[in-house]
Coordinates of C-alpha atoms and ligand atoms in Angstrom, one line a residue:
X1 CA 0.0 0.0 0.0
X2 CA 2.8 2.2 1.0
X3 CA 4.8 1.4 -2.1
X4 CA 1.7 2.1 -4.2
X5 CA 1.2 5.4 -2.5
X6 CA 4.8 6.3 -3.0
X7 CA 4.6 5.4 -6.6
X8 CA 1.4 7.4 -7.0
X9 CA 2.7 10.6 -5.4
X10 CA 6.2 10.7 -6.6
X11 CA 6.3 13.6 -9.1
X12 CA 7.3 12.7 -12.6
X13 CA 9.8 15.3 -13.5
X14 CA 8.9 15.3 -17.2
X15 CA 5.2 15.6 -16.5
X16 CA 5.9 18.5 -14.1
X17 CA 8.0 20.3 -16.7
X18 CA 5.3 19.8 -19.2
X19 CA 2.7 21.1 -16.7
X20 CA 4.9 24.1 -15.8
X21 CA 5.4 24.8 -19.5
X22 CA 1.7 24.7 -20.1
X23 CA 1.0 26.9 -17.1
X24 CA 3.5 29.4 -18.2
X25 CA 2.2 29.5 -21.7
X26 CA -1.3 29.9 -20.4
X27 CA -0.2 32.6 -17.9
X28 CA 1.8 34.4 -20.4
X29 CA -1.1 34.2 -22.8
X30 CA -3.4 35.7 -20.2
X31 CA -0.9 38.4 -19.5
X32 CA -0.5 39.3 -23.1
X33 CA -4.3 39.4 -23.7
X34 CA -4.8 41.5 -20.5
X35 CA -2.1 43.8 -21.5
X36 CA -3.5 44.2 -25.0
X37 CA -6.9 44.9 -23.5
X38 CA -5.4 47.4 -21.1
X39 CA -3.5 49.2 -23.9
X40 CA -6.7 49.3 -26.0
X41 CA -8.8 50.4 -23.0
X42 CA -6.3 53.1 -21.9
X43 CA -5.9 54.5 -25.5
X44 CA -9.5 54.5 -26.4
X45 CA -11.1 57.9 -27.1
X46 CA -14.8 57.4 -27.9
X47 CA -15.9 59.5 -30.8
X48 CA -17.8 62.1 -28.9
X49 CA -15.0 62.8 -26.4
X50 CA -13.3 66.2 -27.1
X51 CA -10.6 65.6 -29.7
X52 CA -6.9 65.4 -28.7
X53 CA -3.6 63.6 -29.1
X54 CA -3.8 59.8 -28.6
X55 CA -0.8 59.5 -26.2
X56 CA 1.0 56.4 -25.0
X57 CA -0.6 53.2 -23.7
X58 CA -1.5 53.3 -20.0
X59 CA 0.2 56.7 -19.1
X60 CA -1.6 58.6 -21.9
X61 CA 0.0 62.1 -22.6
X62 CA 1.8 62.3 -19.2
X63 CA 5.2 62.6 -20.9
X64 CA 3.9 65.3 -23.2
X65 CA 2.7 67.3 -20.3
X66 CA 5.9 66.8 -18.4
X67 CA 8.1 67.7 -21.4
X68 CA 8.0 71.4 -20.6
X69 CA 8.1 70.8 -16.9
X70 CA 5.9 73.4 -15.4
X71 CA 4.7 75.0 -18.6
X72 CA 2.0 72.7 -20.1
X73 CA 0.0 75.9 -21.2
X74 CA 2.7 76.4 -23.8
X75 CA 2.0 72.9 -25.2
X76 CA -1.7 73.7 -25.0
X77 CA -1.3 76.6 -27.4
X78 CA -0.2 74.1 -30.1
X79 CA -3.0 71.6 -29.2
X80 CA -5.6 74.3 -29.4
X81 CA -4.4 75.2 -32.9
X82 CA -4.7 71.5 -33.9
X83 CA -7.8 70.4 -32.1
X84 CA -9.9 73.6 -31.5
X85 CA -11.3 75.4 -28.4
X86 CA -12.3 72.3 -26.5
X87 CA -9.8 69.5 -26.6
X88 CA -8.8 66.7 -24.3
X89 CA -5.6 65.0 -23.2
X90 CA -5.5 61.6 -21.5
X91 CA -3.5 61.3 -18.3
X92 CA -3.5 57.7 -17.2
X93 CA -7.2 56.6 -17.2
X94 CA -8.5 60.0 -16.6
X95 CA -9.3 62.7 -19.1
X96 CA -8.1 66.3 -18.9
X97 CA -10.5 68.6 -20.8
X98 CA -9.1 72.0 -21.7
X99 CA -11.4 74.9 -22.5
X100 CA -9.9 77.7 -24.5
X101 CA -10.8 81.2 -25.7
X102 CA -13.2 83.7 -24.2
X103 CA -16.4 82.4 -25.7
X104 CA -15.9 78.8 -24.7
X105 CA -14.7 79.8 -21.2
X106 CA -17.8 82.0 -20.6
X107 CA -20.1 79.4 -22.0
X108 CA -18.7 76.7 -19.7
X109 CA -17.8 78.6 -16.5
X110 CA -20.6 81.2 -16.5
X111 CA -23.5 80.0 -18.5
X112 CA -23.1 76.3 -17.5
X113 CA -21.7 77.1 -14.0
X114 CA -23.9 74.4 -12.5
X115 CA -21.9 71.7 -14.4
X116 CA -18.5 73.3 -14.4
X117 CA -17.9 74.6 -10.9
X118 CA -16.8 71.5 -9.0
X119 CA -13.3 70.4 -8.2
X120 CA -11.8 67.1 -9.4
X121 CA -10.8 64.2 -7.2
X122 CA -7.1 64.4 -7.0
X123 CA -4.5 63.0 -4.6
X124 CA -4.2 66.3 -2.8
X125 CA -7.9 67.2 -2.7
X126 CA -9.3 63.8 -1.8
X127 CA -6.6 61.9 -0.1
X128 CA -4.7 64.6 1.8
X129 CA -7.3 67.3 2.4
X130 CA -10.3 65.0 2.3
X131 CA -12.3 67.5 0.3
X132 CA -12.4 70.1 3.1
X133 CA -11.9 73.9 3.0
X134 CA -12.7 76.1 0.0
X135 CA -10.3 75.2 -2.7
X136 CA -10.5 71.4 -2.7
X137 CA -14.2 71.0 -1.9
X138 CA -17.3 70.8 -4.1
X139 CA -21.1 70.9 -3.9
X140 CA -22.9 72.0 -0.7
X141 CA -19.8 71.8 1.5
X142 CA -18.0 74.2 -0.8
X143 CA -21.0 76.6 -1.1
X144 CA -21.4 76.8 2.7
X145 CA -17.7 77.1 3.5
X146 CA -17.1 79.7 0.7
X147 CA -20.2 81.8 1.7
X148 CA -19.2 81.7 5.4
X149 CA -15.6 82.7 4.6
X150 CA -16.6 85.6 2.3
X151 CA -19.1 87.1 4.8
X152 CA -16.6 86.7 7.7
X153 CA -13.8 88.2 5.7
X154 CA -16.1 91.2 4.9
X155 CA -16.6 91.5 8.7
X156 CA -12.9 91.7 9.1
X157 CA -12.4 94.4 6.5
X158 CA -12.7 93.1 3.0
X159 CA -14.0 96.0 1.1
X160 CA -13.8 98.4 4.1
X161 CA -11.5 101.2 5.0
X162 CA -10.3 99.5 8.2
X163 CA -8.6 96.9 5.9
X164 CA -6.8 99.7 4.1
X165 CA -5.3 100.8 7.4
X166 CA -4.0 97.3 8.0
X167 CA -2.5 97.1 4.6
X168 CA -0.8 100.5 5.0
X169 CA 0.8 99.4 8.2
X170 CA 2.6 96.7 6.3
X171 CA 3.5 99.0 3.5
X172 CA 5.1 101.5 5.8
X173 CA 7.4 98.8 7.2
X174 CA 8.2 97.6 3.7
X175 CA 9.1 101.1 2.4
X176 CA 11.3 101.6 5.5
X177 CA 13.2 98.4 4.7
X178 CA 13.6 99.5 1.1
X179 CA 14.9 103.0 2.2
X180 CA 17.4 101.3 4.5
X181 CA 19.1 99.7 1.4
X182 CA 20.4 103.2 0.5
X183 CA 20.5 102.5 -3.2
X184 CA 22.2 99.1 -3.0
X185 CA 21.0 96.3 -5.3
X186 CA 18.4 94.3 -3.4
X187 CA 16.3 91.2 -4.0
X188 CA 12.9 92.3 -2.6
X189 CA 11.2 88.9 -3.0
X190 CA 11.3 87.8 0.7
X191 CA 10.2 91.1 2.1
X192 CA 7.3 91.5 -0.4
X193 CA 6.2 87.9 0.5
X194 CA 6.4 88.6 4.3
X195 CA 4.4 91.8 4.0
X196 CA 1.7 90.3 1.9
X197 CA 1.5 87.2 4.1
X198 CA 1.3 89.3 7.2
X199 CA -1.9 91.0 5.9
X200 CA -3.8 87.7 5.4
X201 CA -2.4 86.1 8.5
X202 CA -3.5 89.1 10.5
X203 CA -7.1 88.9 9.2
X204 CA -7.3 85.1 9.5
X205 CA -5.6 84.3 12.7
X206 CA -4.5 87.6 14.1
X207 CA -0.8 87.0 13.7
X208 CA 2.0 89.2 12.3
X209 CA 5.5 87.8 11.7
X210 CA 8.8 89.5 12.0
X211 CA 11.4 89.3 9.2
X212 CA 13.6 87.0 11.3
X213 CA 10.9 84.6 12.5
X214 CA 12.2 81.1 11.7
X215 CA 8.8 79.6 12.0
X216 CA 7.4 81.9 9.3
X217 CA 10.2 81.1 6.8
X218 CA 9.7 77.4 7.5
X219 CA 6.0 77.8 6.6
X220 CA 6.9 79.8 3.4
X221 CA 9.4 77.1 2.5
X222 CA 6.7 74.4 2.8
X223 CA 4.3 76.5 0.9
X224 CA 6.8 77.3 -1.9
X225 CA 7.8 73.7 -2.2
X226 CA 4.2 72.6 -2.4
X227 CA 3.5 75.1 -5.2
X228 CA 6.6 74.0 -7.1
X229 CA 5.8 70.3 -6.7
X230 CA 2.1 70.6 -7.4
X231 CA 3.0 72.4 -10.7
X232 CA 5.6 70.1 -11.9
X233 CA 3.7 66.9 -10.9
X234 CA 0.1 68.1 -11.1
X235 CA -0.6 65.7 -13.9
X236 CA 0.5 62.8 -11.6
X237 CA -2.2 63.9 -9.1
X238 CA -4.7 62.1 -11.4
X239 CA -2.9 58.8 -11.0
X240 CA -2.9 58.3 -7.2
X241 CA -1.3 54.8 -7.3
X242 CA 1.9 56.5 -8.4
X243 CA 2.6 57.3 -4.8
X244 CA 3.2 53.6 -4.1
X245 CA 6.1 53.5 -6.6
X246 CA 9.5 53.2 -4.7
X247 CA 11.5 56.4 -4.2
X248 CA 8.5 58.7 -4.3
X249 CA 9.6 59.8 -7.8
X250 CA 6.4 61.9 -8.3
X251 CA 6.9 63.5 -4.8
X252 CA 3.3 62.7 -3.9
X253 CA 4.3 61.6 -0.4
X254 CA 6.4 64.8 0.0
X255 CA 3.3 66.8 -1.0
X256 CA 1.2 65.0 1.6
X257 CA 3.9 65.5 4.3
X258 CA 4.2 69.3 3.5
X259 CA 0.4 69.7 3.7
X260 CA 0.2 67.8 7.0
X261 CA 3.0 70.0 8.4
X262 CA 1.1 73.2 7.4
X263 CA -2.1 71.8 8.7
X264 CA -0.6 71.0 12.1
X265 CA 0.6 74.6 12.3
X266 CA -3.0 75.7 11.7
X267 CA -4.1 73.2 14.3
X268 CA -1.8 74.9 16.9
X269 CA -3.3 78.3 16.1
X270 CA -6.8 76.9 16.6
X271 CA -5.9 75.5 20.0
X272 CA -4.4 78.8 21.0
X273 CA -7.5 80.6 19.9
X274 CA -9.8 78.1 21.8
X275 CA -7.7 78.6 25.0
X276 CA -8.1 82.4 24.8
X277 CA -11.5 82.6 23.2
X278 CA -14.0 85.4 24.3
X279 CA -17.4 85.1 22.5
X280 CA -18.1 88.8 23.0
X281 CA -14.8 89.9 21.4
X282 CA -14.0 87.9 18.2
X283 CA -10.5 88.9 17.2
X284 CA -10.2 87.4 13.7
X285 CA -11.6 84.9 11.2
X286 CA -10.7 81.9 13.4
X287 CA -12.6 83.3 16.4
X288 CA -15.8 83.9 14.3
X289 CA -15.6 80.3 13.0
X290 CA -15.2 79.0 16.6
X291 CA -18.1 81.1 17.7
X292 CA -20.3 79.6 15.0
X293 CA -18.9 76.1 15.8
X294 CA -20.1 76.5 19.4
X295 CA -23.5 77.8 18.3
X296 CA -24.2 74.8 16.1
X297 CA -26.3 72.4 18.2
X298 CA -25.3 69.2 16.5
X299 CA -22.1 68.2 14.8
X300 CA -21.8 69.9 11.4
X301 CA -19.1 69.0 8.9
X302 CA -18.8 72.6 7.8
X303 CA -18.0 73.8 11.3
X304 CA -15.6 71.1 12.4
X305 CA -11.9 71.7 13.2
X306 CA -10.5 70.0 10.2
X307 CA -12.6 72.2 7.8
X308 CA -11.3 75.2 9.7
X309 CA -7.7 74.0 9.4
X310 CA -8.0 73.5 5.6
X311 CA -9.9 76.7 5.1
X312 CA -7.3 78.8 6.9
X313 CA -4.5 77.0 5.1
X314 CA -6.3 77.8 1.7
X315 CA -6.5 81.5 2.6
X316 CA -2.9 81.6 3.8
X317 CA -1.6 79.8 0.7
X318 CA -3.8 81.5 -1.9
X319 CA -3.4 84.9 -0.3
X320 CA 0.4 85.0 -0.1
X321 CA 2.2 83.8 -3.1
X322 CA -0.2 85.1 -5.7
X323 CA -0.3 88.8 -4.9
X324 CA 3.4 88.9 -4.0
X325 CA 4.3 87.3 -7.3
X326 CA 2.2 89.9 -9.2
X327 CA 3.9 92.8 -7.4
X328 CA 7.3 91.3 -8.3
X329 CA 6.3 91.0 -12.0
X330 CA 5.2 94.6 -12.0
X331 CA 8.4 95.9 -10.4
X332 CA 10.4 94.0 -13.0
X333 CA 8.5 95.5 -15.9
X334 CA 8.7 99.0 -14.4
X335 CA 12.5 98.7 -14.0
X336 CA 12.9 97.9 -17.6
X337 CA 10.3 100.3 -18.9
X338 CA 11.4 103.6 -17.4
X339 CA 9.0 105.5 -19.7
X340 CA 6.0 103.6 -18.2
X341 CA 7.4 104.1 -14.7
X342 CA 7.7 107.9 -15.3
X343 CA 4.2 108.1 -16.7
X344 CA 2.8 106.3 -13.7
X345 CA 4.7 108.6 -11.3
X346 CA 3.3 111.6 -13.1
X347 CA -0.2 110.3 -12.6
X348 CA 0.4 109.7 -8.9
X349 CA 1.8 113.2 -8.6
X350 CA -1.2 114.7 -10.3
X351 CA -3.9 112.8 -8.3
X352 CA -2.2 112.2 -4.9
X353 CA 0.8 114.6 -4.7
X354 CA 3.7 113.8 -2.4
X355 CA 2.5 114.9 1.0
X356 CA 0.2 111.9 1.7
X357 CA 0.1 108.2 0.9
X358 CA -2.3 107.1 -1.9
X359 CA -5.7 105.8 -0.8
X360 CA -7.9 103.3 -2.6
X361 CA -10.4 106.2 -3.5
X362 CA -7.7 107.7 -5.7
X363 CA -7.8 104.7 -8.0
X364 CA -10.9 105.8 -9.9
X365 CA -8.9 108.9 -11.0
X366 CA -5.9 106.9 -12.1
X367 CA -6.7 105.1 -15.4
X368 CA -3.0 104.7 -16.2
X369 CA -2.4 102.8 -13.0
X370 CA -5.4 100.5 -14.0
X371 CA -3.8 99.9 -17.4
X372 CA -0.4 99.1 -15.9
X373 CA -1.8 96.6 -13.3
X374 CA -4.1 95.0 -15.9
X375 CA -1.2 94.5 -18.2
X376 CA 0.9 93.1 -15.3
X377 CA -1.9 90.6 -14.5
X378 CA -2.1 89.6 -18.2
X379 CA 1.6 89.4 -18.9
X380 CA 2.5 87.9 -15.5
X381 CA -0.1 85.2 -16.2
X382 CA 0.6 83.7 -12.8
X383 CA -2.2 81.0 -13.0
X384 CA -2.2 80.2 -16.7
X385 CA -4.4 77.2 -16.2
X386 CA -6.3 78.6 -13.2
X387 CA -7.0 75.9 -10.6
X388 CA -8.4 72.6 -12.0
X389 CA -12.1 72.1 -12.0
X390 CA -13.7 68.6 -12.3
X391 CA -16.8 66.9 -13.8
X392 CA -18.8 65.4 -10.9
X393 CA -21.3 64.0 -13.5
X394 CA -21.4 63.3 -17.2
X395 CA -21.5 66.6 -19.2
X396 CA -22.7 67.4 -22.7
X397 CA -20.9 70.4 -24.1
X398 CA -20.9 71.8 -27.6
X399 CA -21.9 68.4 -29.0
X400 CA -19.2 66.7 -27.1
X401 CA -19.3 64.3 -24.2
X402 CA -17.2 65.0 -21.1
X403 CA -17.4 61.9 -18.8
X404 CA -17.8 62.1 -15.1
X405 CA -14.4 62.1 -13.3
X406 CA -12.7 64.3 -16.0
X407 CA -10.5 67.2 -14.9
X408 CA -11.6 70.4 -16.5
X409 CA -9.0 73.2 -17.2
X410 CA -10.0 76.8 -17.7
X411 CA -7.1 77.8 -20.0
X412 CA -6.7 81.5 -19.1
X413 CA -3.5 81.6 -21.0
X414 CA -5.5 81.0 -24.2
X415 CA -7.0 84.5 -23.8
X416 CA -4.0 86.3 -22.2
X417 CA -1.5 85.3 -25.0
X418 CA -3.9 84.9 -28.0
X419 CA -2.6 87.4 -30.7
X420 CA -6.1 87.7 -32.0
X421 CA -7.2 89.1 -28.7
X422 CA -4.1 91.0 -27.7
X423 CA -1.9 92.2 -30.5
X424 CA 1.8 91.3 -29.9
X425 CA 1.0 89.5 -26.6
X426 CA 4.7 89.0 -25.7
X427 CA 5.1 92.8 -25.4
X428 CA 4.4 94.6 -22.1
X429 CA 2.2 97.4 -23.2
X430 CA -0.4 99.1 -20.8
X431 CA -1.6 101.3 -23.7
X432 CA -3.5 98.4 -25.1
X433 CA -6.1 99.1 -22.4
X434 CA -6.5 102.8 -23.0
X435 CA -8.5 104.9 -25.6
X436 CA -7.3 108.1 -27.3
X437 CA -8.4 110.1 -24.3
X438 CA -6.4 108.0 -21.9
X439 CA -9.4 106.3 -20.4
X440 CA -9.9 102.5 -20.0
X441 CA -11.3 101.2 -23.3
X442 CA -13.1 98.0 -22.1
X443 CA -10.4 95.5 -23.0
X444 CA -9.5 95.2 -19.4
X445 CA -12.5 92.9 -19.1
X446 CA -10.7 90.3 -21.3
X447 CA -8.0 89.8 -18.6
X448 CA -9.1 86.8 -16.5
X449 CA -6.3 86.6 -14.1
X450 CA -8.7 85.9 -11.2
X451 CA -10.6 83.3 -13.3
X452 CA -14.4 83.5 -13.9
X453 CA -17.7 82.1 -12.9
X454 CA -18.7 80.8 -9.4
X455 CA -15.2 79.8 -8.4
X456 CA -13.7 83.2 -9.3
X457 CA -10.9 84.1 -6.9
X458 CA -12.4 84.8 -3.4
X459 CA -9.6 87.2 -2.6
X460 CA -9.8 89.5 -5.7
X461 CA -10.9 92.6 -3.8
X462 CA -8.1 92.2 -1.2
X463 CA -5.5 91.5 -3.9
X464 CA -6.6 94.6 -5.9
X465 CA -6.4 96.7 -2.8
X466 CA -2.9 95.4 -1.9
X467 CA -1.6 95.8 -5.4
X468 CA -2.8 99.4 -5.7
X469 CA -1.5 100.5 -2.3
X470 CA 1.9 98.7 -2.6
X471 CA 2.7 99.8 -6.1
X472 CA 1.5 103.4 -6.0
X473 CA 3.2 104.1 -2.6
X474 CA 6.4 102.5 -3.9
X475 CA 6.5 104.5 -7.2
X476 CA 5.5 107.7 -5.4
X477 CA 8.6 107.5 -3.1
X478 CA 11.2 105.5 -5.1
X479 CA 12.8 105.3 -8.5
X480 CA 13.3 101.7 -9.6
X481 CA 16.5 100.7 -11.5
X482 CA 17.6 97.3 -12.8
X483 CA 20.9 95.6 -12.1
X484 CA 21.8 95.2 -15.9
X485 CA 20.0 98.0 -17.7
X486 CA 20.0 96.5 -21.3
X487 CA 19.2 92.9 -20.5
X488 CA 16.0 91.9 -18.8
X489 CA 16.5 88.6 -16.9
X490 CA 14.6 85.7 -18.4
X491 CA 13.8 82.1 -17.3
X492 CA 11.8 80.6 -14.4
X493 CA 12.4 81.6 -10.8
X494 CA 14.4 79.4 -8.4
X495 CA 11.6 79.5 -5.8
X496 CA 7.9 79.9 -5.6
X497 CA 5.3 80.0 -8.4
X498 CA 7.0 78.7 -11.6
X499 CA 5.0 81.3 -13.5
X500 CA 6.6 84.0 -11.4
X501 CA 9.2 86.4 -12.8
X502 CA 12.9 85.3 -13.0
X503 CA 15.0 86.1 -10.0
X504 CA 16.3 89.7 -10.0
X505 CA 17.6 92.6 -7.9
X506 CA 16.4 96.2 -7.9
X507 CA 18.2 99.4 -7.0
X508 CA 15.7 101.8 -5.3
X509 CA 16.6 105.5 -5.2
X510 CA 14.5 107.6 -2.9
X511 CA 12.8 110.6 -4.5
X512 CA 13.3 113.8 -2.4
Ligands
HEM601 C1 -3.0 88.7 -7.7 C2 -3.5 87.9 -6.8 C3 -4.4 86.7 -7.1 C4 -4.6 86.0 -8.3 C5 -4.1 86.3 -9.6 C6 -5.5 84.9 -7.9 C7 -6.0 84.0 -8.8 C8 -6.9 83.0 -8.5 C9 -7.3 82.0 -9.5 C10 -7.0 81.9 -10.9 C11 -8.2 81.2 -8.8 C12 -8.9 79.9 -9.3 C13 -10.3 80.1 -9.6 C14 -11.0 78.9 -10.3 O1 -10.9 77.8 -9.7 O2 -11.5 79.0 -11.4 C15 -8.2 81.6 -7.4 C16 -9.0 81.0 -6.4 C17 -8.9 81.4 -5.1 N1 -8.3 82.5 -4.5 FE1 -7.1 83.8 -5.6 N2 -5.8 85.0 -6.6 C18 -5.1 86.1 -6.0 C19 -5.2 86.5 -4.7 C20 -5.9 85.9 -3.7 C21 -5.9 86.3 -2.3 C22 -5.2 87.6 -1.8 C23 -6.7 85.4 -1.6 C24 -7.0 85.5 -0.1 C25 -8.0 85.7 0.4 C26 -7.1 84.4 -2.6 C27 -8.0 83.4 -2.3 C28 -8.5 82.5 -3.2 C29 -9.3 81.3 -2.8 C30 -9.8 80.9 -1.4 C31 -9.6 80.7 -4.0 C32 -10.5 79.4 -4.2 C33 -11.9 79.8 -4.6 C34 -12.8 78.6 -4.7 O3 -12.3 77.5 -4.9 O4 -14.0 78.8 -4.5 N3 -6.6 84.7 -3.8 N4 -7.4 82.7 -7.3

């Protein structure tokens, strides 16, 4: 019996090899078929999808978008010429639908706002920030958080004179620091960023940082790194499994760690506020939120701590780098266009004089300033692709089908640098916004730097106030001169928004 059993269960090596060979062939066969299906499945672009390049199997057009690093909008100029105002690009399994030109942008983001105002599910918005706050959220949660934030920010000065006084406090310090340089060449980047950041931090959590505050520079470093990474790897956000690849080559884990570090700072601020909270004397945005949180009888996701942390983080991030970068673009252009600088100073002299600082009321009498800042916003083009929107349901648009889950891009660059909208768009020319009498000619409405529709920048009024007071106070008191007069620096900056101006130094000479 035993012998029989032994005989029965002793493996026959030839049979086993045959079996293995057959399994391998079978397995390889299955793999080949699955791979072929995957390739077909990942390349397919059903007829009614917006047209676009076919891309590579599985990864789609990821290499195309990464080819120019942080400048996919430059590639989109060619794709628009080839495929029209609404085209699509595949990134992994998901579809990136790019809307170009003023007509299509208005049709989608204004007329069809109900369909085009959500955010996409990305690694950062869904996995890291769990669709909280203002920027990453959608639907009812976004509506309630945005409405609360706007009305509270108004309470703390948005659109009021009291805010002007806060902004002027920072400007005075900034001008003093500039004056202290005594005509030396100086890179104003850090100080502009600190001053602008102090304004939003003051409104949101009642804090003002000094220039040598190590904590502040750590926050700015995290913020800048996040901006840099999210621009260079934003396409990878659509393929969340990439974070499991060894070595974090798409920096997704780095992005998550940065966001968590920033959130934990906001968490500390909330704890400090809760410990010193006085319901009768709300000091800032955080206090008003906490007051509302205490008032809510049952737990409400809009008024929980994590939503507050992400909202405050959104305001800090969106309110610092953007305005500071626009100021730096404008200074660069004014240094290299002495004629524009002189004309602006003449207008300031005429309207404000030299005995007082400009006030926001002066703006309506200063069309040349409006033309200069509009051109700086167009030319600076700091958010060429705005912030991605997303289709939370299937959408029919201009006879095309945009499937649920697609990322939708408002291509602002397609207006700002379209030669049929702005002649010679590569030239910095404020006169394009003025008529023969020196008044605004209406073309300023074509500049969409703050985007359009329901998601339009929540901080636009604060940003416009900051830009006006900073730039006019600066030009009123100082002449700006470049380091190398005949050669404007080019290229992308070493830090911060990749669409910011190249690094530069300025020589400021006090006007007596
Ligand atoms: C020159 C300065 C600025 C520019 C060019 C700018 C531009 C933009 C753009 C293009 C968007 C995307 C809108 C969209 O999704 O379609 C945006 C959103 C946003 N901005 Fe600004 N921004 C600036 C300053 C500020 C400031 C100072 C704040 C601070 C309060 C701020 C807060 C926000 C917020 C919270 C959002 C998200 C809105 C939402 O998702 O509902 N921005 N901004």
